[in-house]
Short mmCIF file of C-alpha atoms in Angstrom, two decimals:
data_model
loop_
_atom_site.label_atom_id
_atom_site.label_comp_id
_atom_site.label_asym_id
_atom_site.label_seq_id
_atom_site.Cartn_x
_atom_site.Cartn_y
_atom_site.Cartn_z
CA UNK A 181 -23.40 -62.35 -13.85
CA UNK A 182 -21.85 -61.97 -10.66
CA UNK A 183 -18.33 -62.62 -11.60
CA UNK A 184 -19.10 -59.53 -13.83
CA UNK A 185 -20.38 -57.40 -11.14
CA UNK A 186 -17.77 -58.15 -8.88
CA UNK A 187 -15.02 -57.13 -11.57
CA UNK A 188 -16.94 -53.67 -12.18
CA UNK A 189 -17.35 -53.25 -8.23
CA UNK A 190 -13.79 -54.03 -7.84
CA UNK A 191 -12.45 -51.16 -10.37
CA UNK A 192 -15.33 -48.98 -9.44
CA UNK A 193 -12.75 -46.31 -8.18
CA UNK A 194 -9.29 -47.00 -10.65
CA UNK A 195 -9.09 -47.65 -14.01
CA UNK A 196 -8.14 -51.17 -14.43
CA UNK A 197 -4.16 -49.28 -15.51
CA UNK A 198 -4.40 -47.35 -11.95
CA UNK A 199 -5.47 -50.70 -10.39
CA UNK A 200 -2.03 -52.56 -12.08
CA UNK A 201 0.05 -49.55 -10.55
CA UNK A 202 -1.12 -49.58 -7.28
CA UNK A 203 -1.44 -53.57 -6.38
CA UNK A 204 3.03 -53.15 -8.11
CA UNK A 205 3.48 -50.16 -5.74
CA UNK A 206 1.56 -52.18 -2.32
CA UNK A 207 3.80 -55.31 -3.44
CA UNK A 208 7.16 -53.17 -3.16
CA UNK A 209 6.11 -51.82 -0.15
CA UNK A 210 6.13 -55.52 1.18
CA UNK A 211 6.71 -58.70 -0.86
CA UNK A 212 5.11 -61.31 2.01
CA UNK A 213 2.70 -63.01 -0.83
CA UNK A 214 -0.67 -61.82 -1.37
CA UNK A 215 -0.76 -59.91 2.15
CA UNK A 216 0.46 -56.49 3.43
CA UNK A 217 1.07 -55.58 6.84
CA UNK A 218 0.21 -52.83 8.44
CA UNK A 219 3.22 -52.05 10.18
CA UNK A 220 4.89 -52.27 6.80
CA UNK A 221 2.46 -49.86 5.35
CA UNK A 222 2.90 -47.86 8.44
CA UNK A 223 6.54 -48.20 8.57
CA UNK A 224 6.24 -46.85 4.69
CA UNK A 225 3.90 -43.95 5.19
CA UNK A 226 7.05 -43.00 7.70
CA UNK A 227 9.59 -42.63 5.71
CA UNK A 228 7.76 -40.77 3.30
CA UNK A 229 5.42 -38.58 5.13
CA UNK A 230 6.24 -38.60 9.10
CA UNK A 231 4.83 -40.71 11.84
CA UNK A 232 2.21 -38.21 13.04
CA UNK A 233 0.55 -38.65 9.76
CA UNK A 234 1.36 -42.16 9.58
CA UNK A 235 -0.38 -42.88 12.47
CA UNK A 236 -3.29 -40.90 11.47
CA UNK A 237 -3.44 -42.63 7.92
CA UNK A 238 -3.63 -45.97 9.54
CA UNK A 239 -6.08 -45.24 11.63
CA UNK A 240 -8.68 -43.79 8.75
CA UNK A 241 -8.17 -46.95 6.50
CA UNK A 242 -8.65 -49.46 9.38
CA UNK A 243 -11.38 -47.07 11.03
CA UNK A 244 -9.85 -47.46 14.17
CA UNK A 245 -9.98 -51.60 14.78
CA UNK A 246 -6.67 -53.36 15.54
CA UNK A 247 -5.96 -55.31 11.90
CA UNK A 248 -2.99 -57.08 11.56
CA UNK A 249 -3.22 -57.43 7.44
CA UNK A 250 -4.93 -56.82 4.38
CA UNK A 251 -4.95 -58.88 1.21
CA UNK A 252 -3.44 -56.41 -1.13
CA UNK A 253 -5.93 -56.86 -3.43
CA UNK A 254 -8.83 -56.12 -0.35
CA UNK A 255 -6.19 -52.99 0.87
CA UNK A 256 -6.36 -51.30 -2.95
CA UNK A 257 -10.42 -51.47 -2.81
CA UNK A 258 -9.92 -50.01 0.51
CA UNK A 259 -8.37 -47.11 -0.53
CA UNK A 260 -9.97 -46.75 -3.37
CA UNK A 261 -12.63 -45.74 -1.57
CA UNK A 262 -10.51 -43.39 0.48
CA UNK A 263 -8.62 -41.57 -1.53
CA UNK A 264 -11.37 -41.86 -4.81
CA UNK A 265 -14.81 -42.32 -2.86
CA UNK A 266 -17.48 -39.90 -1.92
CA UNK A 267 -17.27 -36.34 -1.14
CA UNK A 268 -18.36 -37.58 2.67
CA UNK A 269 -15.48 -40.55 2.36
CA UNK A 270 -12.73 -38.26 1.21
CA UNK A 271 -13.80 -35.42 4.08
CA UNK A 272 -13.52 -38.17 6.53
CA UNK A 273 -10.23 -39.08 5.49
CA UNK A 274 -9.06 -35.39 5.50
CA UNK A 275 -10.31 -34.84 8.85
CA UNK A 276 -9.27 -37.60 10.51
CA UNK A 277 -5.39 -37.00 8.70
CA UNK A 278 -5.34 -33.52 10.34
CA UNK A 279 -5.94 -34.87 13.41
CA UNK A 280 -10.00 -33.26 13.75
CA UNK A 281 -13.22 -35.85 13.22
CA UNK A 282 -17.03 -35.73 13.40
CA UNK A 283 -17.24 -32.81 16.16
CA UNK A 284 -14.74 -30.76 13.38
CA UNK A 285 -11.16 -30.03 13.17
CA UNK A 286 -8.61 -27.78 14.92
CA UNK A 287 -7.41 -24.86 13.16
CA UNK A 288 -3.93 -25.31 14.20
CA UNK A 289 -3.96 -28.78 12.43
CA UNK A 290 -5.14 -28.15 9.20
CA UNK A 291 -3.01 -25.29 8.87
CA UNK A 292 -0.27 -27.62 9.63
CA UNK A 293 -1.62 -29.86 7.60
CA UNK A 294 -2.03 -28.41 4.63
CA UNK A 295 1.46 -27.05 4.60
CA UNK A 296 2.25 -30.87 4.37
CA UNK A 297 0.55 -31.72 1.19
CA UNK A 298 1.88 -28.40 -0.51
CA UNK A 299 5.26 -29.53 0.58
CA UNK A 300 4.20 -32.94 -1.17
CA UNK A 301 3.02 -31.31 -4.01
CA UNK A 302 6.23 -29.82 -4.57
CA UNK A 303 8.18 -32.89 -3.81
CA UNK A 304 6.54 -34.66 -6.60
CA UNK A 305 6.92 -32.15 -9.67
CA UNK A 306 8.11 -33.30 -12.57
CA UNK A 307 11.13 -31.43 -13.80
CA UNK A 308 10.74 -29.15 -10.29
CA UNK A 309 13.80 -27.53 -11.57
CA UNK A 310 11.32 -25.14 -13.61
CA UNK A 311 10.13 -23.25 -10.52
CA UNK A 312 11.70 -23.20 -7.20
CA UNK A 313 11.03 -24.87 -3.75
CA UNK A 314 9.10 -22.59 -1.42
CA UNK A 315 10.52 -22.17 1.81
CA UNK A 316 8.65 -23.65 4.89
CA UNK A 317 7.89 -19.19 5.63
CA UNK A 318 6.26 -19.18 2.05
CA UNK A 319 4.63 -22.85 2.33
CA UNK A 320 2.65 -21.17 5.75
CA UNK A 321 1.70 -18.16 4.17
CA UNK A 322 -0.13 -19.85 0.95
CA UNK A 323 -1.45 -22.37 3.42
CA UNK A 324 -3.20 -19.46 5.28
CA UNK A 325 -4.06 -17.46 2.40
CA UNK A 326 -5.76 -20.40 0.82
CA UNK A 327 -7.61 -21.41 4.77
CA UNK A 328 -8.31 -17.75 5.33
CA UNK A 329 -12.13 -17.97 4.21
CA UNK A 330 -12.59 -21.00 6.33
CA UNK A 331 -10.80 -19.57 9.71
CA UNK A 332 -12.90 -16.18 9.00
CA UNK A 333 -16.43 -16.90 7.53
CA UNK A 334 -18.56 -13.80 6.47
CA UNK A 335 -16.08 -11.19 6.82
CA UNK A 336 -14.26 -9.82 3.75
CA UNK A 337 -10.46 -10.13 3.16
CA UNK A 338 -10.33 -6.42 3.42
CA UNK A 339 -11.33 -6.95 6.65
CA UNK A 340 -9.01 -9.35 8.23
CA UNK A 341 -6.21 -8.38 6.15
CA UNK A 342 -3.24 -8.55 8.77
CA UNK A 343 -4.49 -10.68 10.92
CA UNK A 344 -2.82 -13.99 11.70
CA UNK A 345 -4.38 -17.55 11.79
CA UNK A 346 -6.44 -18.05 14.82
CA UNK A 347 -5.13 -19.84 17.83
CA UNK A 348 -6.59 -23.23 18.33
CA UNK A 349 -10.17 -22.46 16.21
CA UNK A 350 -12.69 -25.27 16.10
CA UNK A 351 -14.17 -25.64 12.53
CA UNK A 352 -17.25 -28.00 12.74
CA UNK A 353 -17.91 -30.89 10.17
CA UNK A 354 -20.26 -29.11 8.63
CA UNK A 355 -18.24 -25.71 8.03
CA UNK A 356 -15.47 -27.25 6.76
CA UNK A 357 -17.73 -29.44 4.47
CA UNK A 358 -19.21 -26.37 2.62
CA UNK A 359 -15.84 -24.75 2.40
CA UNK A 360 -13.97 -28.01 0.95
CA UNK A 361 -17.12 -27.94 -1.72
CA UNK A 362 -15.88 -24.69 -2.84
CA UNK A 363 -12.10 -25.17 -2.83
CA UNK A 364 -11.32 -27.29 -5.20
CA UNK A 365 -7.18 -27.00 -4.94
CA UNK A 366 -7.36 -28.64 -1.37
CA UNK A 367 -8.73 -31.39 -2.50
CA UNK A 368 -6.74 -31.56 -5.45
CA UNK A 369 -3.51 -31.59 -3.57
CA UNK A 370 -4.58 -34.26 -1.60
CA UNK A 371 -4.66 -36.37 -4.51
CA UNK A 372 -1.66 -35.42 -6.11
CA UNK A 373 -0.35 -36.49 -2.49
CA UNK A 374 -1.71 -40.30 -2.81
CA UNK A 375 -0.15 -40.39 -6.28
CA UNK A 376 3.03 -39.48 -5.11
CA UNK A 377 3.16 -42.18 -2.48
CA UNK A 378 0.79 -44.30 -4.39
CA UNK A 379 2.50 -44.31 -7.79
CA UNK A 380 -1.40 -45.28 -9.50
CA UNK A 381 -1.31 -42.25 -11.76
CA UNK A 382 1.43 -39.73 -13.20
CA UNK A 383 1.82 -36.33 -11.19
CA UNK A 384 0.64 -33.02 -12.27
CA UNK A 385 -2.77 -33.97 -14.38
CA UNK A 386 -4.74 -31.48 -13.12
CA UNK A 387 -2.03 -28.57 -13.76
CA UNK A 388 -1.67 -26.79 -10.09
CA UNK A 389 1.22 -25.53 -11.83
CA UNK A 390 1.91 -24.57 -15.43
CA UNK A 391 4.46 -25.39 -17.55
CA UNK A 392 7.20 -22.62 -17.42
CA UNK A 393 8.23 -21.65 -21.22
CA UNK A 394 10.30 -19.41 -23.42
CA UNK A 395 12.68 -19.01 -21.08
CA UNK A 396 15.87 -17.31 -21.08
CA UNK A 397 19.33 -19.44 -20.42
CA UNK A 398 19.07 -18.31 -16.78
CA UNK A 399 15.86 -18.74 -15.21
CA UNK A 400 15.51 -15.71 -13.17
CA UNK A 401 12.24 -16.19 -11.66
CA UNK A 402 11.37 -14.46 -8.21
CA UNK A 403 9.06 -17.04 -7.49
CA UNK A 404 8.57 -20.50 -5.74
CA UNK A 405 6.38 -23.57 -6.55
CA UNK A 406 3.85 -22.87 -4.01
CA UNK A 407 3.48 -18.76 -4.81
CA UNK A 408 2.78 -19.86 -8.33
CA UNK A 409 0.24 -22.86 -7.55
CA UNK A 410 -1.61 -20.15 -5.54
CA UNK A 411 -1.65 -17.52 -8.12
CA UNK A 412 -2.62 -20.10 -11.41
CA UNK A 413 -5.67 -21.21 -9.21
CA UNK A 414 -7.00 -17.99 -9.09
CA UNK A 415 -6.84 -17.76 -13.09
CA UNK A 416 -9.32 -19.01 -15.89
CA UNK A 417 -9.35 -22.84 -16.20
CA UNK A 418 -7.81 -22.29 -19.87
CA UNK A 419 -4.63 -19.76 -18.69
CA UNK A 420 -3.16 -22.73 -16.36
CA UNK A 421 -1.28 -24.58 -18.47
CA UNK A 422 1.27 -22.42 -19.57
CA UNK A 423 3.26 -19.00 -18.47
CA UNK A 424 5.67 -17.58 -21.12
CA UNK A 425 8.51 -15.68 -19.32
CA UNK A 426 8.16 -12.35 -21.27
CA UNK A 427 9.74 -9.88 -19.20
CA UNK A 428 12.35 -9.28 -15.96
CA UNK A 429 14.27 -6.29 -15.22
CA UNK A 430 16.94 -9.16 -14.18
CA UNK A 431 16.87 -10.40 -17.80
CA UNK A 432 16.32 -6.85 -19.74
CA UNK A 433 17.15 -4.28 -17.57
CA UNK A 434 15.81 -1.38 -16.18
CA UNK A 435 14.26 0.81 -19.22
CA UNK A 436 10.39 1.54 -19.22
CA UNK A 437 10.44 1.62 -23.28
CA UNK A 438 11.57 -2.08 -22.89
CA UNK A 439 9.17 -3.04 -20.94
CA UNK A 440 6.07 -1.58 -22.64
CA UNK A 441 7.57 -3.31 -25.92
CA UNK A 442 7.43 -6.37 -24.17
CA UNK A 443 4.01 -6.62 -22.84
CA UNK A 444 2.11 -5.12 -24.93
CA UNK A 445 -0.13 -6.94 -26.98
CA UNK A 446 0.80 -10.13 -25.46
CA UNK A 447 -2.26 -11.17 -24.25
CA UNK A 448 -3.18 -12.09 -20.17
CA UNK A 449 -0.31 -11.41 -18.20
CA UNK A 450 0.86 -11.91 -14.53
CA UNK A 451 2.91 -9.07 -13.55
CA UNK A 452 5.05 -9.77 -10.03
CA UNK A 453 6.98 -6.71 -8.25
CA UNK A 454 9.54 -7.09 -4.99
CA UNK A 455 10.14 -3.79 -3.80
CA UNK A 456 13.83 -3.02 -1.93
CA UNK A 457 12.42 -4.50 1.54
CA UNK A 458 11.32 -7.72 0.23
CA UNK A 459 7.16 -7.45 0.16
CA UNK A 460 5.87 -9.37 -3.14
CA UNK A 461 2.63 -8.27 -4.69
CA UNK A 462 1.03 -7.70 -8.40
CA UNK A 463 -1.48 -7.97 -10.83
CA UNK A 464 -3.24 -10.16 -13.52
CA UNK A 465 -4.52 -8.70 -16.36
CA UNK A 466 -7.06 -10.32 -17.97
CA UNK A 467 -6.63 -8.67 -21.61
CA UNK A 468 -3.57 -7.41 -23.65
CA UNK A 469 -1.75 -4.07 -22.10
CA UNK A 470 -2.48 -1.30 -24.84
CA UNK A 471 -0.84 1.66 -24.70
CA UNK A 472 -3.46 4.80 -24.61
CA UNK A 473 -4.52 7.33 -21.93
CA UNK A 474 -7.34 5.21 -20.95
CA UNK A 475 -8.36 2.71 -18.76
CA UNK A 476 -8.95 -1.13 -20.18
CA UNK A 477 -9.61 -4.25 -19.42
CA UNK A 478 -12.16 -6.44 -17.49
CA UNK A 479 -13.80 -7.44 -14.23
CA UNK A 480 -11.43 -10.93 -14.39
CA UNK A 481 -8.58 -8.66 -13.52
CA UNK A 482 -7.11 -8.96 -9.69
CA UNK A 483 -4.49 -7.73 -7.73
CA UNK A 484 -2.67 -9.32 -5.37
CA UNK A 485 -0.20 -9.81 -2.43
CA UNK A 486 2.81 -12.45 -1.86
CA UNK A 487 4.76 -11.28 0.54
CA UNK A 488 4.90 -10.41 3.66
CA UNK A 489 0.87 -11.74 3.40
CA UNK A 490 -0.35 -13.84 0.64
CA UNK A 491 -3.91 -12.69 -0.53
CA UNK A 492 -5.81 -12.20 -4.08
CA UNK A 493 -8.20 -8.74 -4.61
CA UNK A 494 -10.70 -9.36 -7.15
CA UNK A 495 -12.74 -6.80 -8.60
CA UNK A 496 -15.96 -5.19 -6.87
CA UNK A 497 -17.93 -3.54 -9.82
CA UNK A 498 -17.42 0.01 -7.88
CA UNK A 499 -15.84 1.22 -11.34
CA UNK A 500 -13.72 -0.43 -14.40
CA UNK A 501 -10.69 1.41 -14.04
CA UNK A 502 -8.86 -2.09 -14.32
CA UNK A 503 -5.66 -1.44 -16.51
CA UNK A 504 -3.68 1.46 -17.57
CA UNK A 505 -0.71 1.97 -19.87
CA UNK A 506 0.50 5.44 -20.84
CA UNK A 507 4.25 6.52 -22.26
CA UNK A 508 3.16 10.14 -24.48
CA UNK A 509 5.55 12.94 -23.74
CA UNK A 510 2.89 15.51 -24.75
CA UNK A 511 0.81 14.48 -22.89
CA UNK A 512 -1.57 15.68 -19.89
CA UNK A 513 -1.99 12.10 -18.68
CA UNK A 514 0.24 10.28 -16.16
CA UNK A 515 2.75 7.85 -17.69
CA UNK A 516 3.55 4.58 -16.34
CA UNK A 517 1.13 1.71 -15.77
CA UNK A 518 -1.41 1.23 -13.48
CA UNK A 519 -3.87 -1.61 -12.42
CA UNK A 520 -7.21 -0.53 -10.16
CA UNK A 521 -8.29 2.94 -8.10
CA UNK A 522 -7.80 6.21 -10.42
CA UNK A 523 -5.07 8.80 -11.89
CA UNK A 524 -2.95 9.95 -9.04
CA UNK A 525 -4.28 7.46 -6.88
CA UNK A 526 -3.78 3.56 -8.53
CA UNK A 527 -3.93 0.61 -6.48
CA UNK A 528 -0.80 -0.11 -7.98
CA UNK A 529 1.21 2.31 -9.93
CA UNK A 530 4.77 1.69 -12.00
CA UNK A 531 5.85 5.10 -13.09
CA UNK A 532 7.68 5.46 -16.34
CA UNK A 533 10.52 6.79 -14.58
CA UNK A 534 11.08 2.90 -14.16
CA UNK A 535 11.78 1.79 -10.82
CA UNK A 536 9.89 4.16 -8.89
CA UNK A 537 6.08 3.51 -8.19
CA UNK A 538 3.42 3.31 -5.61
CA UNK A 539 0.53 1.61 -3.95
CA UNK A 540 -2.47 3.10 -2.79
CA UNK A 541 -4.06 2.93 0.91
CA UNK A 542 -6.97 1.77 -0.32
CA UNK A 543 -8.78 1.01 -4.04
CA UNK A 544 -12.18 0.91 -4.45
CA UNK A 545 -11.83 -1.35 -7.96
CA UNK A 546 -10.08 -4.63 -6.18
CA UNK A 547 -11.56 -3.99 -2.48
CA UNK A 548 -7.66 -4.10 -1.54
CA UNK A 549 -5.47 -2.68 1.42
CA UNK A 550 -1.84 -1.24 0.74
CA UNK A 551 -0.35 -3.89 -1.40
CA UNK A 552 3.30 -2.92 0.34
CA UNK A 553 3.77 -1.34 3.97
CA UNK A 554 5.30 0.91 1.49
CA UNK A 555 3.28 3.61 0.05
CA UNK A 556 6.15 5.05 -2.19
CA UNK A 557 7.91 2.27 -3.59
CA UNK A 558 11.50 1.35 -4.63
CA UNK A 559 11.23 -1.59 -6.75
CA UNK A 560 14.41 -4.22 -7.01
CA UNK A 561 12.66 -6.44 -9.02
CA UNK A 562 10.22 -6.81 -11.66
CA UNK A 563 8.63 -10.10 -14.16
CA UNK A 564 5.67 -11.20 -16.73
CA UNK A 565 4.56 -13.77 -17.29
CA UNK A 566 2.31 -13.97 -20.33
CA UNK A 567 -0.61 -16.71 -20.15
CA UNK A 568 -1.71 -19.70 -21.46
CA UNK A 569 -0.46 -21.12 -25.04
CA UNK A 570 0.29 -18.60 -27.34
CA UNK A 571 -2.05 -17.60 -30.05
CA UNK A 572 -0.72 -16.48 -33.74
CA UNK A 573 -2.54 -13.40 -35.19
CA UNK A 574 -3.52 -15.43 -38.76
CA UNK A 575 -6.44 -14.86 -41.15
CA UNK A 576 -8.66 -18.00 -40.57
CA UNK A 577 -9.67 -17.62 -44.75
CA UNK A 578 -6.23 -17.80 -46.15
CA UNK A 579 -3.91 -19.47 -43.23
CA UNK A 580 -1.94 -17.31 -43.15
CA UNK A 581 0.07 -14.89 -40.65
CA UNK A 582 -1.39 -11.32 -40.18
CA UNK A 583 1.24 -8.38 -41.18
CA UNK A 584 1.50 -5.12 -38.83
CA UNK A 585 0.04 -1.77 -39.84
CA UNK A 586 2.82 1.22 -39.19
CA UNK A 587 0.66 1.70 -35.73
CA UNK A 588 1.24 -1.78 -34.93
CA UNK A 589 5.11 -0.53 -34.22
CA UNK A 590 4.18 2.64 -32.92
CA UNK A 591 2.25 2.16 -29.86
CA UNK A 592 3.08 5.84 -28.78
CA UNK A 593 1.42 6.98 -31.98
CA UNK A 594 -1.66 4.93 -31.57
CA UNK A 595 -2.38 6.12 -28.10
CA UNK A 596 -2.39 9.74 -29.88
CA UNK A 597 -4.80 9.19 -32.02
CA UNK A 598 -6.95 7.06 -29.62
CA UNK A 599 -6.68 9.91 -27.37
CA UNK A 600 -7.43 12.43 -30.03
CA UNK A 601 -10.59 10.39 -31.45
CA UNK A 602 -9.07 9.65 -35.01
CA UNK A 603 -9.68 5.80 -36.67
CA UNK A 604 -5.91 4.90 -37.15
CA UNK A 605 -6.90 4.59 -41.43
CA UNK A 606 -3.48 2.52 -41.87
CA UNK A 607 -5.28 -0.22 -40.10
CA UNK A 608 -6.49 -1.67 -43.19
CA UNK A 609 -3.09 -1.43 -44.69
CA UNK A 610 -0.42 -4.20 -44.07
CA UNK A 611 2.95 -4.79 -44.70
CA UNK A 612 3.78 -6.81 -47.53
CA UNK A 613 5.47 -10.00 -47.15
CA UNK A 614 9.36 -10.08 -47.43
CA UNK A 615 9.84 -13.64 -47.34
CA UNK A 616 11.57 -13.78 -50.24
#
C-alpha cells in the first residue's frame, strides 16, 4: 500500500514516459551517479539560457537555501512541481525567474523576460525553417502587445494605443495572478521553454504556431515566428493548426481579379499588408470573402496591427459592417475590399485599383486607431493565409465531391443578382462530371 502510493505520488506531475526523459536529460547534464550538482545544473541553465536567469532558476528550485546536490530522482519531483504544479507553484516560479516575488514584479523584468521565452520558443521549433526568426525589435513589440493589459488595467487599447511600456511599473502578486489566469499563451511558453531545456516532452503540442502548408517553391512570407504566434492566439482554438498560403502579390502579382479569385470562398482567412514605409497591419475574417455589394461576416472578425505597434481590434457590436468584397463595373458601390467602419470610410480599405488603399482615423466596428501613420496607403506587399485544415465541399449522402453552378465561376455575376434581389435558379443545377 505504500509502495503504491509512493509510485503514484512520485509521477503525480509526468507521465511515467516524461519521467524516463527527464531523469536521461538530468543524467547528461552530469553523469556523477545518482546525484546532480547544482553548479552543474547551474553551469547548464548557462549555456542555454544566460546566467541572470540561471541564477534566478536556482534560486526558485532550492527556495533560496544553500544545497550542494539533489538525488536526480528527488531533483525531477522537484521540478515537477515547478514547472507542472499549481497555478500558485508555477506563478511563484515565474515571478521569482523575472526577477519580482511576493510584493509583485517589475515591469521592466517581465517585459524582458518574456522576450526570453519567445526567443526560446522560437529556438525550439521544429522545422523553424517554415516561418522566420523574429528580430529582437519584433520579439519586444509582441512581448508588449501581449503585457499591454497587465501594464494598463481598465483602460481600453484604443486608449493607450502609442504609448510605450511603462518605466519601472510595480505589478503586485495579486494583479499579475488574475492576468496570468486569463493569458493562457504566457504560460504556455513557459512550458514549451522547460521542454526545450528539459527534453521530457516533444515541442510544439499545444500549436503556438501552425503548420505552414501549400506553399509555393519559394516561401515568400512577410512574417516571423513570433508575429504569427501572436496572431494564431487570437484565433478560434480549431483555426490554429494550419495556415494554407493562398495568396501574395510576391507570388501572383499585382492584379485585383487575381486576388479576388484567390480568396474567395476559401474559408477564414488572415490577410497581412506592408505598406511602402514598412508599418504591418490586417485583418481576420472569420467567414469566406463573397463577392457582393454588401457587408458580411461576423463579430469573430478583428483587425489588427504588426508593425510599427503590435495590437489586435476586436469587434464592439456598434454595427456588423465586418467584411466587404465588391469588383462590378456597373456598379454604384465602391470596389475593392474592405474590413470594419463604412463605404468611403473602412477601417481598412484595398481598392481594386490594386495597390492603392487606405485606413481610417478611427472605426467604430473594431474600436481601432489608424492601422498605418498612413492614411492613404501605398502598399508593397500583400498575403493570405487561409485557416485551419481544408474542408472539401462533398454531399455527406453520396460521398461524393460537389460540382459548381455557372455562378460558382462567376462571382461578378452573382454579386449582380444578390444586389438586384434575384435567387441565382442555376444553383440547383451542377456540372456534370467529366471524369471520364
Amino acid at each position: 500500500m505504500g509502495a503504491e502510493g509512493s509510485k503514484t505520488e512520485k509521477n503525480q506531475h509526468f507521465s511515467a514516459e516524461e519521467h524516463q526523459l527527464l531523469l536521461q536529460t538530468l543524467s547528461k547534464i552530469d553523469s556523477n551517479g545518482e546525484k546532480l550538482s547544482i553548479s552543474s545544473l547551474e553551469a547548464y541553465f548557462t549555456r542555454e539560457v544566460s546566467a541572470e536567469y540561471a541564477a534566478a532558476f536556482i534560486q526558485a528550485l532550492t527556495n533560496g537555501k544553500k544545497v550542494q546536490s539533489f538525488p536526480v530522482s528527488g531533483l525531477a519531483e522537484k521540478l515537477g512541481s515547478l514547472i507542472k504544479g499549481s497555478t500558485e507553484e508555477h506563478i511563484n516560479l515565474t515571478l521569482t525567474l523575472a526577477h519580482g516575488g511576493k510584493l509583485g514584479v517589475n515591469s521592466n523584468q517581465l517585459l524582458k523576460y518574456m522576450e526570453m521565452i519567445i526567443e526560446f520558443y522560437e529556438k525550439g521549433i521544429p522545422e523553424k525553417g517554415r516561418w522566420k526568426n523574429s528580430p529582437d525589435t519584433v520579439r519586444t513589440q509582441i512581448a508588449f502587445a501581449v503585457l499591454l493589459d497587465l501594464f494598463f488595467p481598465n483602460e481600453g487599447i484604443k486608449k493607450v494605443w502609442g504609448k510605450g511600456p511603462p518605466e519601472s511599473l510595480l505589478i503586485s502578486y495579486d494583479a499579475f495572478e488574475r492576468w496570468w489566469l486569463g493569458h493562457c499563451i504566457f504560460g504556455n511558453l513557459e512550458m514549451e521553454m522547460f521542454k526545450y531545456l528539459f527534453k521530457f516532452s516533444p515541442l510544439g503540442e499545444r500549436r503556438l504556431l501552425p503548420q505552414a502548408t501549400q506553399l509555393p517553391k519559394v516561401f515568400p512570407t512577410m512574417l516571423s515566428a513570433a508575429e504569427v504566434m501572436f496572431l494564431n492566439g487570437a484565433l478560434p482554438m480549431n483555426l490554429q493548426s494550419e495556415w494554407r498560403f493562398i495568396f501574395s502579390t510576391a507570388t501572383h502579382g499585382w492584379s485585383f481579379s487575381i486576388f479576388m479569385k484567390q480568396i474567395v470562398g476559401k474559408g477564414p482567412t488572415i490577410i497581412v499588408i506592408e505598406d511602402q514605409s514598412g508599418n504591418r497591419f490586417g485583418g481576420y475574417a472569420s467567414v469566406s470573402w463573397e463577392v457582393r455589394p454588401q457587408f458580411h461576416g461576423t463579430q469573430d472578425c478583428f483587425l489588427f496591427c504588426l508593425q510599427p505597434q503590435a495590437g489586435i481590434f476586436h469587434t464592439t457590436g456598434y454595427n456588423s459592417n465586418y467584411m466587404y468584397l465588391n469588383y462590378l463595373e456597373k456598379n454604384t458601390m465602391p470596389n475593392g475590399l474592405g474590413m470594419g467602419g463604412r463605404e468611403e470610410l473602412f477601417g481598412l480599405w484595398l481598392d481594386y485599383d490594386f495597390g492603392k488603399g487606405t485606413v481610417a482615423p478611427t472605426c467604430t466596428t473594431f474600436a481601432s486607431p489608424q492601422l498605418s501613420p498612413n492614411q492613404e496607403l501605398e502598399i508593397s506587399s500583400i498575403e493570405v493565409w487561409a485557416l485551419g485544415p481544408e474542408e472539401e465541399d462533398s454531399d455527406e449522402e453520396e460521398g461524393t465531391r460537389k460540382k459548381k453552378s455557372a455562378l460558382d465561376k462567376n462571382p461578378e455575376a452573382r454579386a449582380m443578382l444578390d444586389m438586384m434581389g434575384k435567387v441565382a435558379v442555376s444553383d440547383g443545377y451542377r456540372e456534370e462530371d467529366n471524369d471520364d
